[in-house]
Short mmCIF file of C-alpha atoms in Angstrom, two decimals:
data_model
loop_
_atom_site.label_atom_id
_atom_site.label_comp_id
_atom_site.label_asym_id
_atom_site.label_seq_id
_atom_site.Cartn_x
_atom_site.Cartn_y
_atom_site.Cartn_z
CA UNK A 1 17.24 77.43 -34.15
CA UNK A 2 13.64 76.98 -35.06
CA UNK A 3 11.89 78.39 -37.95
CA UNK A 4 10.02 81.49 -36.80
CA UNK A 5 6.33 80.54 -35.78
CA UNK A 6 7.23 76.87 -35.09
CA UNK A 7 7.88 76.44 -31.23
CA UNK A 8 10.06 72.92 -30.24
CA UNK A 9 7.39 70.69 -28.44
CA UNK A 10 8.40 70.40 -24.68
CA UNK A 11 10.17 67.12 -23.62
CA UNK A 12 7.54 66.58 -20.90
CA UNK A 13 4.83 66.00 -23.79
CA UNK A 14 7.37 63.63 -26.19
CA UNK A 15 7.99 61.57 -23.07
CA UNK A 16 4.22 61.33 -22.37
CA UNK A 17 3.57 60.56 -26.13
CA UNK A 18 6.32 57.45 -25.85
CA UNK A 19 4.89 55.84 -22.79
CA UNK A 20 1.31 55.77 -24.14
CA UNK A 21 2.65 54.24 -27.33
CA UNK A 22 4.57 51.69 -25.30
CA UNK A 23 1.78 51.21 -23.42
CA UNK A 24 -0.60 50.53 -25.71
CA UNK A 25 1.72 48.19 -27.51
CA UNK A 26 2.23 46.53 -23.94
CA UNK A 27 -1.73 46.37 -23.70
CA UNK A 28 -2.07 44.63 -26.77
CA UNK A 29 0.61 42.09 -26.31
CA UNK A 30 -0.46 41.10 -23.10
CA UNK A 31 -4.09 40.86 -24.21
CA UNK A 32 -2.90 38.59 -27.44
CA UNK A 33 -0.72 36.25 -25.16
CA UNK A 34 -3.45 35.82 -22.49
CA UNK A 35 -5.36 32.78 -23.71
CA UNK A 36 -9.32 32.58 -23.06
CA UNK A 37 -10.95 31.05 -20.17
CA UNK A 38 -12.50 27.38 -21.00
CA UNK A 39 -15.61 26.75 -21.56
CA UNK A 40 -16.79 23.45 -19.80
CA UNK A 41 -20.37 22.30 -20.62
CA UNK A 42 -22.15 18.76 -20.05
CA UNK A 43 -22.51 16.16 -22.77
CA UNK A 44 -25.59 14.33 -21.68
CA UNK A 45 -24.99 11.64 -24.41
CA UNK A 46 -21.26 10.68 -23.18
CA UNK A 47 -20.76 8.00 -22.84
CA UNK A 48 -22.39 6.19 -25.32
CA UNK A 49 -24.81 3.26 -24.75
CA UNK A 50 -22.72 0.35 -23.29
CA UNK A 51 -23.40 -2.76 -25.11
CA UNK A 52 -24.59 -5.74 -23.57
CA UNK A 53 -27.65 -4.45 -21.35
CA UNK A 54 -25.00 -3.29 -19.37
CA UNK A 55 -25.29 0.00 -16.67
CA UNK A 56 -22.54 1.95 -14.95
CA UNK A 57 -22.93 2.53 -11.52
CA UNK A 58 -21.66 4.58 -8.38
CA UNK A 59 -17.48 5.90 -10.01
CA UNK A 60 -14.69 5.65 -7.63
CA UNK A 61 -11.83 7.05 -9.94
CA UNK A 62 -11.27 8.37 -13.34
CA UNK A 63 -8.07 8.53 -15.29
CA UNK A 64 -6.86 10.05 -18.75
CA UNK A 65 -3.81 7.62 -19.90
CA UNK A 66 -1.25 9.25 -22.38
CA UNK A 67 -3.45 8.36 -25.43
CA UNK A 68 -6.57 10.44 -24.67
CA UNK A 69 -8.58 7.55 -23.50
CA UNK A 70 -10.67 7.67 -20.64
CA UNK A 71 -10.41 4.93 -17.65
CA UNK A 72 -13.90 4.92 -15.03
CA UNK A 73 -13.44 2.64 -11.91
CA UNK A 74 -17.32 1.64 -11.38
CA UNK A 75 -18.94 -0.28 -8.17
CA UNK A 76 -20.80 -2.53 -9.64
CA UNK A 77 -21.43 -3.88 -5.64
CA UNK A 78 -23.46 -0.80 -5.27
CA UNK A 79 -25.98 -1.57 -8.15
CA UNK A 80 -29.45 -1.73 -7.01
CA UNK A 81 -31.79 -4.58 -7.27
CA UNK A 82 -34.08 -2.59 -9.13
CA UNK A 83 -31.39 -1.22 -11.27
CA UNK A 84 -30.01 -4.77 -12.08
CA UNK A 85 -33.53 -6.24 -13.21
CA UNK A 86 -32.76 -7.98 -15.53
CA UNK A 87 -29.87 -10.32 -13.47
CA UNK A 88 -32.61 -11.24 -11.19
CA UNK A 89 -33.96 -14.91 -11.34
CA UNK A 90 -36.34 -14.92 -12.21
CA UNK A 91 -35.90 -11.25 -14.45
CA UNK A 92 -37.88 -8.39 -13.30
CA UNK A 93 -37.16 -6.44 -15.88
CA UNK A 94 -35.44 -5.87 -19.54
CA UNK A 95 -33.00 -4.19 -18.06
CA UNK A 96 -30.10 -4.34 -16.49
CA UNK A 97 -27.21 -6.45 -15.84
CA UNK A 98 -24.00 -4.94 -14.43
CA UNK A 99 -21.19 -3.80 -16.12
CA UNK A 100 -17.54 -4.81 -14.96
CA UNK A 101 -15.41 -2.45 -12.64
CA UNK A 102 -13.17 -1.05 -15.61
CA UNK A 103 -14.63 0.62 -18.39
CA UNK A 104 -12.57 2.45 -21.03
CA UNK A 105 -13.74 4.98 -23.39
CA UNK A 106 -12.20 6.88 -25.97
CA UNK A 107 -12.83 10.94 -26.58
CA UNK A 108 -16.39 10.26 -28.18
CA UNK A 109 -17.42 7.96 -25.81
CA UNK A 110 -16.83 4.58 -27.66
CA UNK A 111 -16.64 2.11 -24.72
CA UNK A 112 -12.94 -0.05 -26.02
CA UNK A 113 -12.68 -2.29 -23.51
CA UNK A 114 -13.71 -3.21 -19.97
CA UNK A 115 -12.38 -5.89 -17.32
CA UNK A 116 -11.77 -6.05 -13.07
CA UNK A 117 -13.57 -7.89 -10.76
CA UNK A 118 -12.99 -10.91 -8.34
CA UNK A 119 -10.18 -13.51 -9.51
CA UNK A 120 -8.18 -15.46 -8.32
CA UNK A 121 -4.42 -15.14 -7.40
CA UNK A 122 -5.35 -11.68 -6.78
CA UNK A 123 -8.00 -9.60 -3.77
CA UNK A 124 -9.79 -7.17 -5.71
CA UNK A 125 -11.16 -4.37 -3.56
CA UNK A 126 -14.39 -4.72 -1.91
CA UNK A 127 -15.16 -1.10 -2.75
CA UNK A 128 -13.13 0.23 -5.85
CA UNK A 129 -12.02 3.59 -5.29
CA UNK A 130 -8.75 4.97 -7.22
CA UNK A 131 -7.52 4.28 -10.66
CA UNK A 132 -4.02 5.42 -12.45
CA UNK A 133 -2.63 4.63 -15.49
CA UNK A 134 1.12 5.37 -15.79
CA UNK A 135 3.36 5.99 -19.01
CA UNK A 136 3.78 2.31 -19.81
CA UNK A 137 -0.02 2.17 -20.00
CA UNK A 138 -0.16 -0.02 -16.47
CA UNK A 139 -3.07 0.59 -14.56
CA UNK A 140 -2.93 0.73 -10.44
CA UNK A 141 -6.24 0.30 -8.74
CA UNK A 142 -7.38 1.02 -4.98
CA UNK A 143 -9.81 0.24 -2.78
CA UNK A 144 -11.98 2.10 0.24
CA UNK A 145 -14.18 -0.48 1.32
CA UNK A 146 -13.60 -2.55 4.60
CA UNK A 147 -10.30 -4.67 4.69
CA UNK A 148 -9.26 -2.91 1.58
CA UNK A 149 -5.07 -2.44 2.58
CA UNK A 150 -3.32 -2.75 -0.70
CA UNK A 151 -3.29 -1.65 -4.19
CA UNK A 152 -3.30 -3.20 -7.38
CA UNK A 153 -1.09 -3.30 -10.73
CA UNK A 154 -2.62 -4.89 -14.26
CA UNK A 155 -1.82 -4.58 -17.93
CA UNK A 156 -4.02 -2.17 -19.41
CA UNK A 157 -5.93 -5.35 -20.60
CA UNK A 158 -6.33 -6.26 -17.33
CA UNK A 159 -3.61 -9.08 -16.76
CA UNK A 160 -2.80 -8.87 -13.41
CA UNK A 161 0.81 -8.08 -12.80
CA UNK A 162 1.32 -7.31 -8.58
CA UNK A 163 -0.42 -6.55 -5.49
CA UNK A 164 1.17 -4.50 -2.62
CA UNK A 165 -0.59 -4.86 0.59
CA UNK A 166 -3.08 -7.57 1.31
CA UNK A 167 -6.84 -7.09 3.39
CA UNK A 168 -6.66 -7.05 6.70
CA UNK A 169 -9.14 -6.08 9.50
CA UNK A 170 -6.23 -4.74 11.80
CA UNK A 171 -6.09 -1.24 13.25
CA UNK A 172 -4.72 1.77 11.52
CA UNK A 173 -1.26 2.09 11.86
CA UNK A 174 0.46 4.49 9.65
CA UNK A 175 3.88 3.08 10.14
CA UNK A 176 3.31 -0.38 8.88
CA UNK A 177 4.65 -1.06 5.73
CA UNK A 178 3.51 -4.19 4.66
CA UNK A 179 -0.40 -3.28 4.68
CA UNK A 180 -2.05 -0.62 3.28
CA UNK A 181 -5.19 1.90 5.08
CA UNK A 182 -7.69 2.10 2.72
CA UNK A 183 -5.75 3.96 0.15
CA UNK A 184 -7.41 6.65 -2.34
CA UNK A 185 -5.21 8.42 -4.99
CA UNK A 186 -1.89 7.13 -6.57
CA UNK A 187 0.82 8.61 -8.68
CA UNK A 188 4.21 6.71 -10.31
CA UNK A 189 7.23 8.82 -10.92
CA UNK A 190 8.45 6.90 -14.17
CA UNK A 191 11.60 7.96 -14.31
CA UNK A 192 12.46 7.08 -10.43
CA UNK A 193 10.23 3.53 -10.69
CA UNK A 194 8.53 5.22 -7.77
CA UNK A 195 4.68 5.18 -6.87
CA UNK A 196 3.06 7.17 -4.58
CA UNK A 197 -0.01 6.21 -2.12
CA UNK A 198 -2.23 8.60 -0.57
CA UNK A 199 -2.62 6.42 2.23
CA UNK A 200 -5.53 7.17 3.12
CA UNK A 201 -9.48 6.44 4.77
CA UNK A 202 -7.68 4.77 7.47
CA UNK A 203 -3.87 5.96 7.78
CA UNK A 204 -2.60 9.22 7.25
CA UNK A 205 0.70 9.21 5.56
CA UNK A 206 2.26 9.59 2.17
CA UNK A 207 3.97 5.92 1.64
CA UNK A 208 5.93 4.81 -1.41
CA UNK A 209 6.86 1.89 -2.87
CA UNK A 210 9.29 0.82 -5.92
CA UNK A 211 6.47 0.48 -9.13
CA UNK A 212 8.44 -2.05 -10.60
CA UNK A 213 9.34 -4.36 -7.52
CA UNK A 214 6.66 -3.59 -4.44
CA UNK A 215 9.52 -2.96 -2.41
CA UNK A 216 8.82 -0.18 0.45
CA UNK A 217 11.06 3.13 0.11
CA UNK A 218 9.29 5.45 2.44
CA UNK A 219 6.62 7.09 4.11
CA UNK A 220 5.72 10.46 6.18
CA UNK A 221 2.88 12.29 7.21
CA UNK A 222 1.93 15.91 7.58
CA UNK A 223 4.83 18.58 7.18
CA UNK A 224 7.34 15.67 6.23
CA UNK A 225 6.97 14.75 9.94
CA UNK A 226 6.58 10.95 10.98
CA UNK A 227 2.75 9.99 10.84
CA UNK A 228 0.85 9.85 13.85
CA UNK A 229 -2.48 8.32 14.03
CA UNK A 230 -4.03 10.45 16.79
CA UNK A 231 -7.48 11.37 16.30
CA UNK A 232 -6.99 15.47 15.78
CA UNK A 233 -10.50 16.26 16.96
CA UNK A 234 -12.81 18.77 15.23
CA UNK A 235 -11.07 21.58 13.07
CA UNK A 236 -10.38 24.81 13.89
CA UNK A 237 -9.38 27.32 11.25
CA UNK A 238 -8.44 29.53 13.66
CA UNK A 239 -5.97 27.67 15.22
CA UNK A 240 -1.93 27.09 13.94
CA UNK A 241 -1.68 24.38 11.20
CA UNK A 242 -2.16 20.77 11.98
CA UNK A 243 1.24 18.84 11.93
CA UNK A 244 -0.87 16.00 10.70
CA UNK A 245 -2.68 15.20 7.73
CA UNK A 246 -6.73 14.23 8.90
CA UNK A 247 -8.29 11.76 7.11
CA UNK A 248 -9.16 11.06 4.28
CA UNK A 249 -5.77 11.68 2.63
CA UNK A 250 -7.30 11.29 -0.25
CA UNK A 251 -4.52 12.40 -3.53
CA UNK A 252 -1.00 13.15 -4.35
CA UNK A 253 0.64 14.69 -7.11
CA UNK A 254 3.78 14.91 -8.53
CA UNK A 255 4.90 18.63 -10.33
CA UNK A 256 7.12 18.66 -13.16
CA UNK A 257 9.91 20.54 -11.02
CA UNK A 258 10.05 17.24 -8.63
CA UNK A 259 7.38 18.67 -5.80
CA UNK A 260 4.84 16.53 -4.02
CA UNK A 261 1.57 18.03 -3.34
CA UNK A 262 -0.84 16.03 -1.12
CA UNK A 263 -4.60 17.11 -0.36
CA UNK A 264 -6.73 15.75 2.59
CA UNK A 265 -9.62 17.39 4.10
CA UNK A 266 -9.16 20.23 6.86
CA UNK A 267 -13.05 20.65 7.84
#
């Protein structure tokens, strides 16, 4: 019984009181465990001045390998006379001479190294376009430019280790195996020795090939369907989903739970 003057506060009000505490304790929980937005801004002074009167031109591909250091795939082919003064004969200029296809920087901009280019035993692509570095630090290259049907494995000091594919000036045909169709993005499933081509400017097909070997494994388009090289005409983003990836297919990714996402262009 309640001591005279003092009336028991109703339940309704208690229960009211214990969901605004846990509420407030859910608030502030939730607010501590959801971690701020990035903030990306330009560094106008990265990277830092390449040595050697050299400039970087038009980039194909980037890649971050496992040790924070930044790989640029660079078209030297697209350097401009008046940009590359200074390899004229006779010079026009102080500057500039052209600096090789693969540049590597670390976090601060330090260039560390740089190789690529034409050599022999080996076609480099006549337009460099993708670049991947997997976890045993080899790099895979790719090319867009005409006849460019393969890709290309190196050391990550640029010894050249295989080449799957070979340039050809044939027609697209997406279930060929032993040439490429001006391929774009690349990915290597370590564990399965696997890589992945987004296959590509000219085909349209997900193809892959053992990493260690250049062996083919398999290939599909769209959907998991076989690849059909059909021209799809103009989109329509009103109509049901193409069965067919449209060109370019230009990257695939692996997910940590084993899935295989693959982007091309729908407009």
């Amino acid at each position: 019984m309640p001591a005279a003057g003092i009336r028991p506060a109703p339940a309704i009000l208690l229960v009211s009181i214990a969901i605004g505490i846990t509420s407030s304790v859910i608030s502030t929980a939730w607010t501590a465990s959801v971690p701020e937005m990035p903030k990306f801004k330009v560094d106008p002074l990265w990277p830092k001045e390449l040595p050697n009167n050299w400039i970087m031109g038009q980039v194909g591909g980037m890649a971050v390998d496992r040790h924070d250091h930044i790989w640029v795939l660079q078209r030297p082919s697209l350097d401009t006379v008046d940009e590359l003064g200074a390899s004229q004969t006779p010079p026009e200029s102080q500057c500039c001479l052209a600096a090789p296809p693969v540049l590597v920087f670390d976090a601060q901009g330090n260039l560390l190294q740089s190789w690529g280019g034409p050599s022999e035993g080996l076609d480099w692509p006549k337009r460099e376009h993708g670049i991947y570095v997997d976890k045993d630090d080899n790099v895979w290259i790719s090319g867009a430019g005409a006849g460019d049907r393969h890709i290309l494995k190196f050391k990550n000091d640029g010894h050249f280790l295989m080449q799957i594919g070979h340039p050809s000036a044939d027609a697209a045909n997406s279930m060929r195996t032993d040439i490429l169709g001006l391929p774009a993005g690349m990915e290597v499933d370590a564990e399965a020795h696997e890589i992945y081509i987004a296959d590509g400017y000219l085909n349209k097909r997900v193809i892959v090939y053992d990493s260690d070997k250049g062996t083919f494994k398999r290939l599909w388009g769209a959907y998991g369907n076989p690849p059909n090289d059909v021209d799809p005409g103009a989109y329509n983003p009103a109509a049901p989903p193409d069965q067919q990836f449209r060109n370019p297919v230009h990257c695939v990714h692996i997910s940590r739970d084993g899935l295989v996402y693959v982007c091309d262009p729908r407009e």
